[in-house]
Coordinates of C-alpha atoms and ligand atoms in Angstrom, one line a residue:
X171 CA -4.3 -8.5 72.3
X172 CA -1.5 -11.4 72.0
X173 CA -2.3 -11.6 75.8
X174 CA -0.8 -14.8 77.2
X175 CA -4.1 -14.7 79.3
X176 CA -6.1 -15.1 76.4
X177 CA -5.4 -18.8 74.8
X178 CA -8.6 -20.1 73.9
X179 CA -12.0 -18.1 73.4
X180 CA -13.1 -19.3 77.0
X181 CA -10.2 -17.1 78.7
X182 CA -12.3 -13.9 77.2
X183 CA -15.0 -15.1 79.2
X184 CA -14.2 -13.8 82.5
X185 CA -12.6 -10.9 80.9
X186 CA -16.2 -10.1 79.7
X187 CA -17.6 -10.6 82.9
X188 CA -15.5 -8.2 85.0
X189 CA -15.8 -5.0 82.5
X190 CA -19.5 -5.4 81.8
X191 CA -22.2 -4.6 84.1
X192 CA -24.1 -7.9 85.2
X193 CA -27.1 -7.0 83.3
X194 CA -25.3 -6.8 80.0
X195 CA -23.0 -9.9 80.7
X196 CA -25.7 -12.2 81.4
X197 CA -27.7 -10.8 78.4
X198 CA -24.9 -12.1 76.5
X199 CA -23.9 -15.2 78.4
X200 CA -27.3 -16.3 79.5
X201 CA -30.1 -18.8 78.1
X202 CA -33.7 -19.6 78.4
X203 CA -35.1 -21.3 81.3
X204 CA -32.8 -23.9 83.1
X205 CA -30.1 -23.2 80.3
X206 CA -30.1 -26.9 79.3
X207 CA -29.8 -26.6 75.4
X208 CA -27.1 -23.7 75.8
X209 CA -25.0 -26.0 78.1
X210 CA -25.7 -28.8 75.4
X211 CA -24.9 -27.1 72.5
X212 CA -21.4 -26.8 73.6
X213 CA -21.1 -30.3 75.5
X214 CA -22.4 -32.0 72.4
X215 CA -19.2 -31.6 70.9
X216 CA -17.7 -34.1 73.0
X217 CA -19.9 -36.6 71.4
X218 CA -18.2 -36.2 68.2
X219 CA -14.4 -37.7 68.2
X220 CA -11.9 -37.6 65.4
X221 CA -10.3 -40.2 63.4
X222 CA -7.0 -38.8 62.4
X223 CA -4.9 -39.8 59.3
X224 CA -1.4 -39.9 60.4
X225 CA 2.3 -39.8 59.0
X226 CA 0.8 -37.7 56.2
X227 CA 2.7 -34.3 54.8
X228 CA 0.9 -31.4 54.3
X229 CA 2.8 -28.5 53.2
X230 CA -0.1 -26.3 52.2
X231 CA -3.2 -26.7 54.3
X232 CA -6.4 -24.7 52.4
X233 CA -8.9 -22.9 55.0
X234 CA -10.8 -21.2 52.3
X235 CA -14.4 -22.0 51.2
X236 CA -17.4 -20.5 49.6
X237 CA -20.5 -19.5 51.5
X238 CA -23.6 -18.0 49.6
X239 CA -21.1 -17.1 46.8
X240 CA -18.5 -15.6 48.6
X241 CA -15.1 -16.8 49.7
X242 CA -14.2 -16.5 53.1
X243 CA -10.5 -17.2 55.0
X244 CA -12.3 -19.8 56.9
X245 CA -15.5 -21.6 57.3
X246 CA -16.8 -19.1 60.1
X247 CA -18.9 -16.1 59.7
X248 CA -19.9 -13.8 62.8
X249 CA -23.5 -14.5 63.9
X250 CA -25.8 -11.7 64.9
X251 CA -25.7 -10.8 68.1
X252 CA -28.2 -8.3 69.7
X253 CA -27.3 -5.2 71.6
X254 CA -23.4 -5.5 70.7
X255 CA -23.2 -1.6 71.0
X256 CA -24.0 -2.0 74.9
X257 CA -21.3 -4.9 75.2
X258 CA -18.8 -2.1 74.0
X259 CA -18.8 1.3 72.1
X260 CA -16.9 -0.4 68.7
X261 CA -20.2 -2.8 68.9
X262 CA -21.3 -4.0 65.5
X263 CA -18.9 -1.6 63.5
X264 CA -16.0 -2.7 65.3
X265 CA -17.3 -6.6 65.0
X266 CA -17.8 -6.2 61.2
X267 CA -14.7 -4.4 60.7
X268 CA -12.8 -7.2 62.6
X269 CA -14.9 -10.0 60.3
X270 CA -13.7 -7.9 57.1
X271 CA -9.9 -8.0 58.2
X272 CA -10.1 -11.6 58.9
X273 CA -11.1 -12.5 55.3
X274 CA -14.6 -13.2 56.6
X275 CA -18.5 -12.1 56.6
X276 CA -20.6 -10.4 59.4
X277 CA -24.3 -11.0 60.1
X278 CA -25.6 -7.3 61.5
X279 CA -28.7 -7.9 63.6
X280 CA -31.9 -5.9 63.8
X281 CA -31.4 -5.4 67.5
X282 CA -28.1 -2.9 66.7
X283 CA -27.0 0.1 68.0
X284 CA -25.2 1.3 64.8
X285 CA -26.8 2.3 61.3
X286 CA -26.2 -0.5 59.2
X287 CA -24.7 1.5 56.5
X288 CA -21.9 2.3 58.8
X289 CA -21.6 -1.3 59.7
X290 CA -21.7 -2.2 56.0
X291 CA -19.6 0.6 55.2
X292 CA -16.8 -0.5 58.1
X293 CA -16.3 -4.0 56.7
X294 CA -14.4 -4.7 53.5
X295 CA -16.1 -8.2 53.5
X296 CA -19.4 -9.2 53.1
X297 CA -22.0 -8.1 55.3
X298 CA -25.5 -9.6 55.8
X299 CA -28.7 -8.4 57.5
X300 CA -30.8 -10.4 59.8
X301 CA -34.2 -9.6 59.8
X302 CA -36.8 -9.3 62.9
X303 CA -40.2 -7.8 62.1
X304 CA -40.0 -5.3 64.7
X305 CA -41.6 -2.1 64.6
X306 CA -44.4 -3.3 61.8
X307 CA -44.3 -3.7 58.2
X308 CA -43.5 -0.2 57.4
X309 CA -40.3 -0.2 59.7
X310 CA -39.5 -3.7 58.2
X311 CA -40.0 -2.5 54.3
X312 CA -38.0 0.3 55.3
X313 CA -35.1 -1.6 56.6
X314 CA -34.9 -4.2 53.9
X315 CA -34.8 -1.5 51.4
X316 CA -31.7 0.0 52.8
X317 CA -29.9 -3.2 53.3
X318 CA -30.7 -3.4 49.8
X319 CA -29.6 -0.2 48.5
X320 CA -26.3 -0.6 50.9
X321 CA -25.0 -3.5 49.3
X322 CA -25.7 -6.5 52.0
X323 CA -25.0 -9.8 50.8
X324 CA -28.0 -11.8 51.8
X325 CA -31.1 -11.3 54.0
X326 CA -31.0 -13.9 57.5
X327 CA -34.7 -14.2 58.5
X328 CA -35.0 -15.9 62.1
X329 CA -37.9 -18.0 62.3
X330 CA -37.7 -19.1 66.2
X331 CA -39.1 -16.2 67.7
X332 CA -42.7 -16.3 68.0
X333 CA -42.1 -14.9 71.6
X334 CA -39.0 -14.5 73.4
X335 CA -37.6 -17.4 75.6
X336 CA -37.6 -16.6 79.2
X337 CA -34.2 -15.5 79.9
X338 CA -34.3 -15.8 83.7
X339 CA -31.0 -13.8 84.2
X340 CA -32.3 -11.1 82.0
X341 CA -35.6 -10.9 84.0
X342 CA -33.9 -10.8 87.8
X343 CA -31.5 -8.4 86.6
X344 CA -34.4 -6.0 85.5
X345 CA -33.4 -5.8 81.9
X346 CA -36.9 -4.6 81.2
X347 CA -36.7 -1.5 83.5
X348 CA -33.1 -1.0 82.7
X349 CA -34.0 -0.7 78.9
X350 CA -37.4 0.7 79.0
X351 CA -38.5 1.8 82.0
X352 CA -38.8 5.1 83.9
X353 CA -35.9 6.5 86.1
X354 CA -38.2 5.2 89.1
X355 CA -38.2 1.7 87.9
X356 CA -34.7 1.5 87.1
X357 CA -33.3 2.6 90.4
X358 CA -33.6 -0.7 91.9
X359 CA -31.3 -2.1 89.5
X360 CA -28.9 0.5 89.2
X361 CA -26.3 -0.8 91.9
X362 CA -25.2 -3.4 89.7
X363 CA -24.5 -0.9 86.8
X364 CA -22.7 1.5 88.6
X365 CA -19.9 -0.7 90.1
X366 CA -18.7 -0.8 86.6
X367 CA -17.3 2.6 86.4
X368 CA -15.4 2.2 83.1
X369 CA -18.4 0.5 81.2
X370 CA -20.5 3.2 82.4
X371 CA -17.9 5.9 81.2
X372 CA -17.4 4.4 77.9
X373 CA -21.4 3.9 77.5
X374 CA -21.8 7.5 78.3
X375 CA -18.9 9.0 76.2
X376 CA -20.5 6.8 73.3
X377 CA -23.5 8.7 73.7
X378 CA -25.7 6.8 75.9
X379 CA -27.6 4.3 73.4
X380 CA -31.2 5.2 73.4
X381 CA -32.6 4.0 69.9
X382 CA -32.3 1.3 67.4
X383 CA -31.2 2.8 64.4
X384 CA -32.2 0.3 62.0
X385 CA -36.0 -0.2 63.5
X386 CA -37.1 3.3 62.4
X387 CA -41.0 3.4 62.4
X388 CA -42.2 6.1 59.3
X389 CA -43.4 9.1 61.0
X390 CA -42.2 8.4 64.2
X391 CA -38.2 7.8 64.0
X392 CA -36.1 5.3 65.2
X393 CA -37.5 3.0 67.6
X394 CA -36.5 3.4 71.8
X395 CA -34.4 0.9 73.1
X396 CA -36.6 -2.0 74.7
X397 CA -35.5 -5.4 76.1
X398 CA -35.5 -8.4 74.2
X399 CA -38.7 -9.8 75.5
X400 CA -40.5 -6.8 74.1
X401 CA -38.5 -6.5 71.0
X402 CA -39.2 -10.2 70.0
X403 CA -42.8 -9.9 71.1
X404 CA -43.8 -8.4 67.8
X405 CA -41.3 -10.2 65.5
X406 CA -43.1 -13.2 64.7
X407 CA -42.3 -14.4 61.1
X408 CA -44.4 -17.0 59.3
X409 CA -43.9 -18.4 55.9
X410 CA -46.5 -16.3 54.6
X411 CA -44.5 -13.4 55.7
X412 CA -41.8 -15.1 53.9
X413 CA -43.6 -14.6 50.5
X414 CA -43.9 -11.1 51.4
X415 CA -40.2 -10.6 52.0
X416 CA -39.3 -12.4 49.3
X417 CA -40.9 -9.7 47.0
X418 CA -39.3 -6.9 48.7
X419 CA -35.7 -8.7 48.7
X420 CA -34.4 -9.6 45.0
X421 CA -30.9 -11.2 46.6
X422 CA -30.4 -14.3 48.7
X423 CA -32.5 -15.4 51.7
X424 CA -31.3 -17.5 54.6
X425 CA -33.6 -19.0 57.0
X426 CA -32.0 -19.2 60.6
X427 CA -33.5 -21.5 63.3
X428 CA -34.0 -24.9 61.5
X429 CA -34.2 -27.8 63.8
X430 CA -35.9 -30.4 61.8
X431 CA -35.9 -32.0 58.5
X432 CA -39.8 -30.9 57.9
X433 CA -38.7 -27.0 58.6
X434 CA -35.5 -27.2 56.4
X435 CA -37.3 -28.8 53.5
X436 CA -40.1 -26.1 53.8
X437 CA -37.5 -23.6 53.7
X438 CA -35.7 -24.8 50.7
X439 CA -39.3 -25.0 48.8
X440 CA -39.9 -21.4 50.2
X441 CA -36.8 -20.4 48.0
X442 CA -34.1 -20.3 50.8
X443 CA -30.6 -20.3 49.6
X444 CA -29.3 -21.4 52.8
X445 CA -30.5 -22.5 56.1
X446 CA -29.1 -22.3 59.5
X447 CA -29.3 -24.9 62.1
X448 CA -29.7 -23.1 65.2
X449 CA -31.6 -23.0 68.7
X450 CA -30.7 -19.2 69.0
X451 CA -27.8 -20.0 71.3
X452 CA -30.2 -21.8 73.6
X453 CA -32.1 -18.6 74.2
X454 CA -35.5 -19.5 72.6
X455 CA -37.2 -23.0 73.7
X456 CA -34.9 -24.6 76.2
X457 CA -34.9 -28.4 75.8
X458 CA -34.7 -28.5 72.0
X459 CA -31.7 -30.5 70.6
X460 CA -28.3 -28.9 70.7
X461 CA -27.7 -27.5 67.0
X462 CA -24.9 -30.0 66.3
X463 CA -27.3 -33.0 67.1
X464 CA -30.0 -31.6 64.6
X465 CA -27.3 -31.2 61.8
X466 CA -27.3 -34.6 60.7
X467 CA -31.2 -34.7 60.2
X468 CA -31.0 -31.2 58.3
X469 CA -28.2 -32.5 56.2
X470 CA -30.4 -35.6 55.1
X471 CA -33.6 -33.6 54.5
X472 CA -32.0 -31.1 52.2
X473 CA -29.7 -33.5 50.5
X474 CA -27.6 -31.1 48.8
X475 CA -30.1 -28.6 47.5
X476 CA -28.9 -25.5 49.9
X477 CA -26.2 -24.9 52.0
X478 CA -26.3 -25.4 55.6
X479 CA -24.9 -23.4 58.4
X480 CA -24.9 -24.0 62.0
X481 CA -24.6 -22.2 64.9
X482 CA -24.6 -22.9 68.7
X483 CA -21.9 -23.8 71.0
X484 CA -19.0 -23.0 68.9
X485 CA -15.8 -22.2 71.2
X486 CA -13.0 -24.1 69.3
X487 CA -11.8 -24.7 65.8
X488 CA -12.1 -28.3 66.3
X489 CA -15.9 -27.8 66.8
X490 CA -15.8 -26.0 63.5
X491 CA -14.2 -28.9 62.0
X492 CA -16.3 -31.2 63.3
X493 CA -19.7 -29.4 62.2
X494 CA -18.2 -29.5 58.6
X495 CA -17.2 -33.0 58.9
X496 CA -21.2 -33.5 59.4
X497 CA -22.3 -31.4 56.7
X498 CA -22.2 -27.6 57.5
X499 CA -21.0 -25.4 54.9
X500 CA -19.6 -23.1 57.7
X501 CA -20.6 -22.3 61.2
X502 CA -21.7 -19.1 62.6
X503 CA -19.8 -17.9 65.7
X504 CA -21.9 -15.7 68.1
X505 CA -20.8 -15.9 72.1
X506 CA -17.3 -16.9 70.6
X507 CA -16.5 -13.4 69.5
X508 CA -19.0 -11.7 71.5
X509 CA -16.8 -12.4 74.7
X510 CA -13.7 -10.9 72.7
X511 CA -15.8 -7.7 71.9
X512 CA -17.2 -7.3 75.3
X513 CA -13.6 -7.7 76.6
X514 CA -11.8 -5.4 74.2
X515 CA -13.7 -4.2 71.4
X516 CA -12.7 -4.7 67.8
X517 CA -9.1 -5.7 68.9
X518 CA -10.9 -8.6 70.9
X519 CA -13.0 -9.7 68.1
X520 CA -9.8 -9.9 65.9
X521 CA -7.9 -11.9 68.7
X522 CA -11.0 -14.3 68.8
X523 CA -11.0 -15.0 64.7
X524 CA -7.2 -15.6 64.7
X525 CA -7.8 -18.1 67.8
X526 CA -10.3 -19.9 65.9
X527 CA -8.6 -19.9 62.7
X528 CA -5.5 -21.1 64.0
X529 CA -7.6 -23.8 65.7
X530 CA -9.0 -24.7 62.5
X531 CA -5.7 -24.9 60.7
X532 CA -4.2 -27.1 63.7
X533 CA -6.8 -29.5 63.6
X534 CA -6.8 -30.2 59.8
X535 CA -3.0 -30.9 60.1
X536 CA -3.6 -32.9 63.0
X537 CA -6.4 -34.9 61.0
X538 CA -4.0 -35.4 57.9
X539 CA -6.5 -33.3 55.7
X540 CA -5.3 -31.1 53.5
X541 CA -8.2 -28.6 53.2
X542 CA -11.7 -27.9 54.3
X543 CA -13.2 -28.9 51.2
X544 CA -11.6 -32.3 51.7
X545 CA -13.6 -32.8 55.3
X546 CA -16.1 -35.5 55.3
X547 CA -17.6 -38.1 58.1
X548 CA -14.9 -40.2 57.4
X549 CA -12.6 -38.0 59.8
X550 CA -15.2 -38.3 62.8
X551 CA -17.2 -41.2 64.8
X552 CA -20.6 -40.4 65.4
X553 CA -22.6 -42.2 68.4
X554 CA -24.3 -45.3 66.9
X555 CA -27.7 -43.7 68.2
X556 CA -27.2 -40.6 65.7
X557 CA -27.0 -43.2 63.0
Ligands
GLV1719 C1 -31.8 -11.4 70.3 O1 -32.0 -12.0 69.0 C2 -31.5 -12.2 71.2 O2 -31.5 -13.4 71.0 O3 -31.1 -11.7 72.2

C-alpha cells in the first residue's frame, strides 16, 4: 500500500469513490442537510495555527499515550463506522485487526456486519463496543452481555440520535429501498450498483450481507439490514436509559456526542469515564458547532475530572496534534480510515494509520515538542473569539 498516489488521507477518497457504488460511497462521505457542519469540522482546524519552538534537538519523540487505562501507540482511536462491511468485505474485522497492529484501539459500531466476537478476536489491541439501543431493550441487554463476555474494553454510548439526521444523499440514492425494500422498490436504484462490478463481486462472495449480527432480537434472531434512518429511529438514549445501562455494564462507559459544557457535566455526573466531543461527523444536526470549536468549552466544564476525546474532521496528524493542544486526550478517526478501508480493505486502514502516525511524529518534531504528553495550548494560537 505504499502507493505514490496515497500521500495523505484525502488521496484515499477518490479511490474509495471509484470502487464503491454511489449509495455506499455517499453513505460514508455524506452528512446531514446542507452538510455545513460536515465541511466545518475539517475547515475549523485551519483556524488554529502552530507556535513552534525551533533549534531544538529531539533524539526521541514519544507518541504514546494512555486512553481509558490502555496504552496506545499514538493518540488516535478508530471511531465506530456503521456498515463498514458494505464498504469492503474486510469490514470491521479488517479495521480492528489494522488498529491492533498499529497499536491502537478500535470502536465497533452496533450497525456492523461482523459478529462482535470475531472483531474482538481479530485485534491484538483494545476493542470497545458502541451501543445504539436498536431492536428493543432485550436485544440491547443481549449485546451488552456479549460485549462483556468477549472482553470489550469500554461501552461507548452515543447520545446524539433521537432520530437520524436527514442525509440527503442517502435519500436520493434510495438507501432505504436498497437496504430494506422489496426487489421492486430496489429496481430504480440498481443501475448505480451494477456499474461497480468489482464491488458487486466482492459483496456477493462475502455472502451478500443481509443481517446485523450484533442486533439479535430474542426469539427472532439477527435484525435484517435496514437503512440508517430506520436503524436510528429506535435508538434514542436518554439519561434514564444510562442508569439502566450502568446496571448491565460493570466496566467503563464513554458518552459520545457531547457538544456543550452542560452535557459534559451531566455525563460526568452520570459516571462516564470519558466523553467524546462529537457531532457525529456532521451526520446528525446540521448547523451545530464543529467539534474542535466545541472542545474548549467541554474541557473547561469537565475540568480534568474525566478524559476528553473528540472526533470530526480529523484528516491529518497535525489535526490530531491541534486537538491534543486544546485539551483532548486523543481523537477518534472515522472517515480518515474508512476511505482507506473502502479503497483497499485492511491494507488501506493500515496505510491510513501509518500516514496519520507519521504526520503526528513529524508535527511534533517540527514543533520542537518531545512528546504527546508535553503538548499544551502554548504550542498553538487560537482566534481571540475562542478565548
Ligand atoms: C451511523 O451511526 C451513522 O451515522 O451512519
